[in-house]
GROMACS .gro file of C-alpha atoms in nm:
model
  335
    1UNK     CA    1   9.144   7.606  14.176
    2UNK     CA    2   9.316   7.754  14.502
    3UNK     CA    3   9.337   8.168  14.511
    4UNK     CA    4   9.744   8.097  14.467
    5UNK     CA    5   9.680   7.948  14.147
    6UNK     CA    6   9.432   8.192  14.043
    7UNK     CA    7   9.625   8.478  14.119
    8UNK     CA    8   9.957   8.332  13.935
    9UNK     CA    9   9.733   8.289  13.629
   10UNK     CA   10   9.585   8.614  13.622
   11UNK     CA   11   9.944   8.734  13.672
   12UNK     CA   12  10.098   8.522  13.442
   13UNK     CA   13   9.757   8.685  13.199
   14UNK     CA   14   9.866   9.035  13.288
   15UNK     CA   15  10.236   9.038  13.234
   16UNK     CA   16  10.161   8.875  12.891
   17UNK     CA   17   9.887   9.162  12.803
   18UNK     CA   18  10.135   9.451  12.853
   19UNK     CA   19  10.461   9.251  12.683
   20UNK     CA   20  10.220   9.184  12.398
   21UNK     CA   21  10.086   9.583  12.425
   22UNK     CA   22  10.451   9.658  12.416
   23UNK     CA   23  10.623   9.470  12.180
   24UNK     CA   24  10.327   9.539  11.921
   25UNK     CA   25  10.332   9.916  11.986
   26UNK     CA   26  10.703   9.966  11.963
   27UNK     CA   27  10.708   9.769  11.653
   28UNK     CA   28  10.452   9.978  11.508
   29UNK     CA   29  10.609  10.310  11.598
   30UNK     CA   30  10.937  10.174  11.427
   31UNK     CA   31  10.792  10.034  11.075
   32UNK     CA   32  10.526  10.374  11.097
   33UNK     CA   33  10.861  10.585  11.117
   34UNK     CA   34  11.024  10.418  10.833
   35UNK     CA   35  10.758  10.414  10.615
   36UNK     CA   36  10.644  10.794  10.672
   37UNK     CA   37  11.047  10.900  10.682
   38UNK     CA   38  11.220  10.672  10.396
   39UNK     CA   39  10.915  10.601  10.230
   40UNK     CA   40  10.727  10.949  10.211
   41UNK     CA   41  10.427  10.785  10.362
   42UNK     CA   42  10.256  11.048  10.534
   43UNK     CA   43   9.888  10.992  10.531
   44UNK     CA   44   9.851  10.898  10.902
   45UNK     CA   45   9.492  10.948  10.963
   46UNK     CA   46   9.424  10.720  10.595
   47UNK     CA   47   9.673  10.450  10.750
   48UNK     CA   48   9.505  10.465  11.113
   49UNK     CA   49   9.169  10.389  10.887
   50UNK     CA   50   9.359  10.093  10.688
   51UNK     CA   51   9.457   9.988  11.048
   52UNK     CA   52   9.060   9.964  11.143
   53UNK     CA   53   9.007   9.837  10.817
   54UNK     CA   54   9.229   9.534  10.868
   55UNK     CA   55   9.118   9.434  11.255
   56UNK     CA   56   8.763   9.471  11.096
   57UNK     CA   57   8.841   9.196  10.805
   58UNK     CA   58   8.988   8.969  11.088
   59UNK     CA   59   8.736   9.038  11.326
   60UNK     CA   60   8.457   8.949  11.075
   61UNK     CA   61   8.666   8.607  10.978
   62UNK     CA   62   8.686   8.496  11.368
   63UNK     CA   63   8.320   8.554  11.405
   64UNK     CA   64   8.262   8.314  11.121
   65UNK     CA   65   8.480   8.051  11.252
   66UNK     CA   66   8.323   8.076  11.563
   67UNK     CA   67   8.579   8.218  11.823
   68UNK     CA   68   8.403   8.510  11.859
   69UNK     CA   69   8.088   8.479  12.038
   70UNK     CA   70   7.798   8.711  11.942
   71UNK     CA   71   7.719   9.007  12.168
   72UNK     CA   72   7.529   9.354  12.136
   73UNK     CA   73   7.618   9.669  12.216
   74UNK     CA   74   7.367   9.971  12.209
   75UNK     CA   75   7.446  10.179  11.855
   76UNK     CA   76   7.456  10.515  12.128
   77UNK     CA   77   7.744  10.357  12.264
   78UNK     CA   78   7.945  10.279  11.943
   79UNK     CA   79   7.847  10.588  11.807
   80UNK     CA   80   8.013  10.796  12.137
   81UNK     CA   81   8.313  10.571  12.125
   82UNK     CA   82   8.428  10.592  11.763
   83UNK     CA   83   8.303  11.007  11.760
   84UNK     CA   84   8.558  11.010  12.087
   85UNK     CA   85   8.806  10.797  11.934
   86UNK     CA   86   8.848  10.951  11.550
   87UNK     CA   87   8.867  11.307  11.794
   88UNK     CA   88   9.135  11.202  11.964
   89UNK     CA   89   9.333  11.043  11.614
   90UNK     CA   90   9.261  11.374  11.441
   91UNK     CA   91   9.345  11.613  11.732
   92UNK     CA   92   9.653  11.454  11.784
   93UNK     CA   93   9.785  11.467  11.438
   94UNK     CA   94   9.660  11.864  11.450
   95UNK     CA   95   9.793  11.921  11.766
   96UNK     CA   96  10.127  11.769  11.653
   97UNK     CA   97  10.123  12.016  11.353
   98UNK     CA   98  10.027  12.333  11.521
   99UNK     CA   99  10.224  12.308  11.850
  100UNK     CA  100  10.629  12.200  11.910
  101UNK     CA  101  10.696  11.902  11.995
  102UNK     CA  102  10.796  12.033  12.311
  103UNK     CA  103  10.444  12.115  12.343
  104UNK     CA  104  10.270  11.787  12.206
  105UNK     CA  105  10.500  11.585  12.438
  106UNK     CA  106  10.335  11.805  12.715
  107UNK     CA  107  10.012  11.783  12.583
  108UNK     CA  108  10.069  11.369  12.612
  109UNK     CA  109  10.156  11.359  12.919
  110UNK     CA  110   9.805  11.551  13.065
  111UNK     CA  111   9.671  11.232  12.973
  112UNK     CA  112   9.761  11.085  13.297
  113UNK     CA  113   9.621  11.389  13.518
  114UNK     CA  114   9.266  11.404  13.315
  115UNK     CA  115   9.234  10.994  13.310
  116UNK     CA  116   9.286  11.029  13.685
  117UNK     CA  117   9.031  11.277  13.691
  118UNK     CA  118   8.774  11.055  13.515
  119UNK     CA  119   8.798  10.781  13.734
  120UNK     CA  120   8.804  11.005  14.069
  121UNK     CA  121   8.478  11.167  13.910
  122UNK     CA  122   8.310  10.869  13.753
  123UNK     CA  123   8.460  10.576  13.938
  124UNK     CA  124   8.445  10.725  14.272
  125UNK     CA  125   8.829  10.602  14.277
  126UNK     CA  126   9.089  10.722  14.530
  127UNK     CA  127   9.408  10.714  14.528
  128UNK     CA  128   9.694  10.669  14.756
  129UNK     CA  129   9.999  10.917  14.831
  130UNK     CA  130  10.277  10.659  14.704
  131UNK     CA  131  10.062  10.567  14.386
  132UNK     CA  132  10.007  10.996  14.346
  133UNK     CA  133  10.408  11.047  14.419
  134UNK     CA  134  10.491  10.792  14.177
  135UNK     CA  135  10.246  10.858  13.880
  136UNK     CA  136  10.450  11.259  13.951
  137UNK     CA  137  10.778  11.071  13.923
  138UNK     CA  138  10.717  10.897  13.543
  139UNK     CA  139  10.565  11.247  13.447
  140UNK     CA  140  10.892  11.385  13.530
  141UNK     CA  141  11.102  11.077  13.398
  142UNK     CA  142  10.914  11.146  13.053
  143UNK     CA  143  10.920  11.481  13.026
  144UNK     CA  144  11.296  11.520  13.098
  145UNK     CA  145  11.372  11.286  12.774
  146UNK     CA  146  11.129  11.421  12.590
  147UNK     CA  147  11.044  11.799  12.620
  148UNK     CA  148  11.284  11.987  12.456
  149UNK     CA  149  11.138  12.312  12.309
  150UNK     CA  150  10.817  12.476  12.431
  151UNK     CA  151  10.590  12.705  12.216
  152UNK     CA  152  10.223  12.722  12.192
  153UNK     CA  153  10.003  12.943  12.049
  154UNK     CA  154   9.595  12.953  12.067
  155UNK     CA  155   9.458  12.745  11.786
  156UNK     CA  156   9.744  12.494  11.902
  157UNK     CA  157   9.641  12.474  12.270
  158UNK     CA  158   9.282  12.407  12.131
  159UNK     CA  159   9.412  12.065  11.944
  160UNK     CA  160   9.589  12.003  12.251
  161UNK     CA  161   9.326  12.106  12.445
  162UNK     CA  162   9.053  11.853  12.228
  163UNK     CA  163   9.319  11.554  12.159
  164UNK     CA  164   9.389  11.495  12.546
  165UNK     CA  165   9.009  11.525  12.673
  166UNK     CA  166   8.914  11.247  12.373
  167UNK     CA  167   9.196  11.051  12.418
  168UNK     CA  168   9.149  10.992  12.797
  169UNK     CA  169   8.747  10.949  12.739
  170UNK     CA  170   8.804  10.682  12.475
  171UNK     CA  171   9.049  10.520  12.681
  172UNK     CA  172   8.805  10.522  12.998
  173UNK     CA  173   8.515  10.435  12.759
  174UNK     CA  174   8.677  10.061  12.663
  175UNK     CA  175   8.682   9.998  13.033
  176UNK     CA  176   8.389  10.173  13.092
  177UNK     CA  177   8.195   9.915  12.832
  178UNK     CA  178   8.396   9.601  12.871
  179UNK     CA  179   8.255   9.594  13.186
  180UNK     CA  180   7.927   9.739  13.168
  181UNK     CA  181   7.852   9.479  12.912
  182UNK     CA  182   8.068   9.220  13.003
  183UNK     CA  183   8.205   9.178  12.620
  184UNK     CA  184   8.562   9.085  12.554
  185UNK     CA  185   8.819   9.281  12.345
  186UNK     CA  186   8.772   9.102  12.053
  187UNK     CA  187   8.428   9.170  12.088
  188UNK     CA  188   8.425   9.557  12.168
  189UNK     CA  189   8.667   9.590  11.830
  190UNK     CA  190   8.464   9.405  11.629
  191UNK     CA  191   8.143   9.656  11.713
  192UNK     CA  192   8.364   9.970  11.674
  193UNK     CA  193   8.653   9.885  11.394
  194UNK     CA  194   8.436   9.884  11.073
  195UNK     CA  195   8.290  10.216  11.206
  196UNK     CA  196   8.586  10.390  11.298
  197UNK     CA  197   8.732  10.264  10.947
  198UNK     CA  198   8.468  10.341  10.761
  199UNK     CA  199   8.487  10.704  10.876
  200UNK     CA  200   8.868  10.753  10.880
  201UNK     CA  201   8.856  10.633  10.488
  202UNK     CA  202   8.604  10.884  10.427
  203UNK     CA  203   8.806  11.142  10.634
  204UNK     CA  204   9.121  11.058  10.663
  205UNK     CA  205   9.202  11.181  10.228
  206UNK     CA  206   9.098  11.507  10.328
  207UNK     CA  207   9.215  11.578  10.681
  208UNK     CA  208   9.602  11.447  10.536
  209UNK     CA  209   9.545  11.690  10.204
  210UNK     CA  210   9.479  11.995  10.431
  211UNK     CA  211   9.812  11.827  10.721
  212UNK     CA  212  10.050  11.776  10.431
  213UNK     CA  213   9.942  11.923  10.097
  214UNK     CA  214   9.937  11.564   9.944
  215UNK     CA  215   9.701  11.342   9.781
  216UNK     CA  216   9.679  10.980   9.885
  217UNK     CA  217   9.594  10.847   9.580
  218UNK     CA  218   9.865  11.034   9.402
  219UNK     CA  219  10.146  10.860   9.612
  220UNK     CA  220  10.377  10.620   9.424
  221UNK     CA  221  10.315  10.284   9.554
  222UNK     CA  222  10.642  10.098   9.511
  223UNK     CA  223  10.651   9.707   9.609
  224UNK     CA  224  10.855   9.797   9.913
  225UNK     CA  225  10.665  10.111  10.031
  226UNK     CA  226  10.337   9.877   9.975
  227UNK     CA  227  10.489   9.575  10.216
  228UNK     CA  228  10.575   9.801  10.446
  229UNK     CA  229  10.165   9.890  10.496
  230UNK     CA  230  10.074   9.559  10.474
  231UNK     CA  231  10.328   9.543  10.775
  232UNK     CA  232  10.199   9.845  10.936
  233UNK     CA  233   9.824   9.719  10.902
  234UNK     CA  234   9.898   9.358  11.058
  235UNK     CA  235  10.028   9.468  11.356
  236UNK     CA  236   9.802   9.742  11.384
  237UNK     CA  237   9.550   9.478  11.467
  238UNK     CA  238   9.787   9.371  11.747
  239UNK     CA  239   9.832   9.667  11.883
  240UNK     CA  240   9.427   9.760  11.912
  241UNK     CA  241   9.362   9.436  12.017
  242UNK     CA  242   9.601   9.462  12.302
  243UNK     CA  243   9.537   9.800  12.404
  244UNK     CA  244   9.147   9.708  12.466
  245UNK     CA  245   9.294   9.368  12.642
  246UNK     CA  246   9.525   9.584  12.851
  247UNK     CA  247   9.249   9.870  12.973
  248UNK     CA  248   8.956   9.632  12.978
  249UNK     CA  249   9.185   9.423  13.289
  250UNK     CA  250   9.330   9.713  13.418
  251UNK     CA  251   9.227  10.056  13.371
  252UNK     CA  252   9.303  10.408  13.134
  253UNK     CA  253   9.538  10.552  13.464
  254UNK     CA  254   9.690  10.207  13.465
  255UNK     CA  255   9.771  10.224  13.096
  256UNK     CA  256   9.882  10.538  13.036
  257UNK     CA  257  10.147  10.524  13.342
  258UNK     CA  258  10.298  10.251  13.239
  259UNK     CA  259  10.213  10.267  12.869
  260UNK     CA  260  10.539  10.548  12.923
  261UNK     CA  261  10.716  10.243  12.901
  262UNK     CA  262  10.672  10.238  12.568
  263UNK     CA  263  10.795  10.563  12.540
  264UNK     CA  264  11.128  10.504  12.682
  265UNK     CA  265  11.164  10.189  12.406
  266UNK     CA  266  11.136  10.358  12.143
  267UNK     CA  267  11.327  10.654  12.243
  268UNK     CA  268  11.634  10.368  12.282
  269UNK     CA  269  11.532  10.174  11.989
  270UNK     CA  270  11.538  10.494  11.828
  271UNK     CA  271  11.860  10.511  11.875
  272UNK     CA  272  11.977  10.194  11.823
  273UNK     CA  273  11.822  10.205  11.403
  274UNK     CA  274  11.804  10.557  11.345
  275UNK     CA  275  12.123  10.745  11.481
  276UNK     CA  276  12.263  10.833  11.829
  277UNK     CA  277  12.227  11.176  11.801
  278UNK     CA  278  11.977  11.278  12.019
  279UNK     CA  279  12.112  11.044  12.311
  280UNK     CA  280  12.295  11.170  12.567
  281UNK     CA  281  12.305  11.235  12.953
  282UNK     CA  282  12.011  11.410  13.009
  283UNK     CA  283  11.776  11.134  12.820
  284UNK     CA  284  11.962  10.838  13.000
  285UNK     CA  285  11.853  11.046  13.299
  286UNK     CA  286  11.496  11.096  13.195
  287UNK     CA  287  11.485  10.745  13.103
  288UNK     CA  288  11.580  10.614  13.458
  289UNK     CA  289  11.332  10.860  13.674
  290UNK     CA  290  11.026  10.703  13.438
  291UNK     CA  291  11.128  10.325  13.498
  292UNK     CA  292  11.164  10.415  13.867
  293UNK     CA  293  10.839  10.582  13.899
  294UNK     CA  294  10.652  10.302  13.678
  295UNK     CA  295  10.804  10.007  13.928
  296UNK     CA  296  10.669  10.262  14.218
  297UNK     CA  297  10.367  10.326  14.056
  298UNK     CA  298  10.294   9.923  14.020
  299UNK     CA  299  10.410   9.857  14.373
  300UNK     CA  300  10.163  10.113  14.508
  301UNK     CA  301   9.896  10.075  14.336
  302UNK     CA  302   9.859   9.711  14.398
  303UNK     CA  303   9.866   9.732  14.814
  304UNK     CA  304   9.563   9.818  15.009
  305UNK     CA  305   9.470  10.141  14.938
  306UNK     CA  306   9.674  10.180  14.703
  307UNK     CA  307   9.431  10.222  14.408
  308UNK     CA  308   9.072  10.150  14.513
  309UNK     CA  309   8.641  10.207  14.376
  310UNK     CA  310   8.468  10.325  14.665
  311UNK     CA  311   8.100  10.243  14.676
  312UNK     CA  312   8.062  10.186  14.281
  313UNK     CA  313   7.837   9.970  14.138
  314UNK     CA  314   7.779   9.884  13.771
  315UNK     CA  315   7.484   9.765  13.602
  316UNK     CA  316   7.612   9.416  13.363
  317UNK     CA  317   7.487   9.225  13.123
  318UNK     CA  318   7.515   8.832  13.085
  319UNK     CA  319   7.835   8.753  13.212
  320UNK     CA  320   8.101   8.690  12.999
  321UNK     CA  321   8.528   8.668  13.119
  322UNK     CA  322   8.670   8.878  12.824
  323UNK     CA  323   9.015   8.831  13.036
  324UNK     CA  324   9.040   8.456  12.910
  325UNK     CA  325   8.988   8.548  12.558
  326UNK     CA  326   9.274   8.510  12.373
  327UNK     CA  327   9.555   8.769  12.373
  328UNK     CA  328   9.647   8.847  12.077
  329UNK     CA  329   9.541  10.253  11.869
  330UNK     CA  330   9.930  10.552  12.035
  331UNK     CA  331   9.688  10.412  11.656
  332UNK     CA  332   9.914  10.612  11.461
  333UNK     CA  333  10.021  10.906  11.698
  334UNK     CA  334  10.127  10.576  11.743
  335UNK     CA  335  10.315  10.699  11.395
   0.00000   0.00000   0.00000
């Protein structure tokens, strides 16, 4: 195959990872919303462990039918993962209850800065000016449609504080391991799902009693309230599966910059199903400096120099191309 026709497949690949990233983690956002705000559904850290739940039972199926190979990854490794991973779920659901939004939306966007961080630090990567300049200009973008008021007070700047540093290590860690042991997406969720579900179900009861006040099992299941987490649950697998597909070719920086385009969907879809109200000239404005900044951010960081591992070498297992696996949790902050 001639490099032309290798690199329109692997961007033909990478254009359908993000849409799929995107359109699954909008849509779960939206049915998340109405289940939690016309449904009473609040138990997100119980749902984010029905989400695990769910990718574990299809995980487990596709391994028996064979179109998952079998691969090992050290129990260490799984054990770091899920402990950063259920920190990050928690401490973002804290961090949303003790701070303002203003605050949380701040919080969020430190994601970018500390992911950068990681990679400069671990990596050995450097960056360019234009790709710096333009990962400044979608911080802006987002934070103009999205900050509003801004309080903070100790115990709240700890969530914050605890959420962003085990958000950004969880996201560098399914890079970090995807290609450390060459294993695909599908794989790396089927080693971490049934233990990040199996400890949000034992958690996730308590941690929503002490958030809200309310007992999961005393919620009224209706027919319509229980579709609606049968909805939330299916495309939660989506929307793992695509997240690991999307940082396992690209990386956590990568993700989270344009990941804000997300944000600016469901700000406008927002709109669109749940009232106008909030739109107006400021968030149109917002909403235009982020796109700008994200088509900067992609044209920079793909020329020379733009984005680039200096003198970084991993050690790999048996090689495996997770990238032509099939494509199929922000998890329920993704609520």
């Amino acid at each position: 195959m001639s490099s032309a026709s290798k690199g329109d497949r692997k961007a033909s690949l990478d254009a359908a990872s993000w849409l799929f990233n995107v359109v699954t983690s909008v849509a779960i956002i939206l049915v998340n919303k109405a289940l939690m705000a016309t449904y009473g559904f609040s138990f997100a850290t119980t749902l984010t462990g029905m989400h695990f739940a769910t990718t574990t039972l299809l995980t487990i199926i596709l391994k028996s039918l064979g179109y998952i190979q079998t691969s090992h990854l050290p129990k260490s490794d799984i054990i770091k993962f899920v402990l950063f991973a259920n920190c990050s779920i928690v401490g973002m659901n804290v961090s949303l209850m003790w701070n303002s939004v203003g605050f949380y939306q701040i919080a969020k966007l430190t994601m970018i800065p500390v992911s950068c961080l990681l990679e400069v630090v671990l990596d050995n990567v450097r960056y360019s000016r234009d790709t710096k300049l333009s990962i400044v200009l979608v911080l802006a973008g987002v934070a103009v449609c999205t900050v509003t008021d801004v309080s903070v007070n100790t115990k709240g700047f700890i969530a914050a504080v605890i959420a962003v540093c085990s958000t950004a290590l969880q996201q560098y860690y399914v890079h970090f391991l995807q290609r450390k042991y060459s294993i695909g997406s599908f794989n790396l969720l089927g080693h971490t799902a049934p233990a990040q579900a199996a400890s949000l179900l034992l958690v996730g009861p308590f941690m929503d009693y002490w958030l809200t006040n309310k007992r999961v099992d005393a919620y009224d299941y209706g027919l319509t309230s229980t579709l609606f987490i049968i909805l939330s649950c299916t495309i939660a697998v989506g929307t793992n599966l695509s997240q690991f597909i999307c940082i396992g070719r690209f990386t956590a920086v990568s993700f989270q910059v344009l990941g804000h385009m997300k944000t600016i969907l469901v700000l406008f879809m927002g709109f669109i199903f749940f009232g106008k109200e909030g739109l107006n000239l400021h968030v149109v404005l917002g909403m235009a400096i982020a796109i700008a900044g994200m088509i900067w951010y992609g044209n920079a960081s793909s020329k020379p120099g733009g984005k680039e591992r200096r003198s970084f070498s991993l050690p790999t297992a048996k090689t495996q191309d997770y990238a032509a696996l099939p494509v199929s949790s922000e998890s329920v902050e993704k609520v």
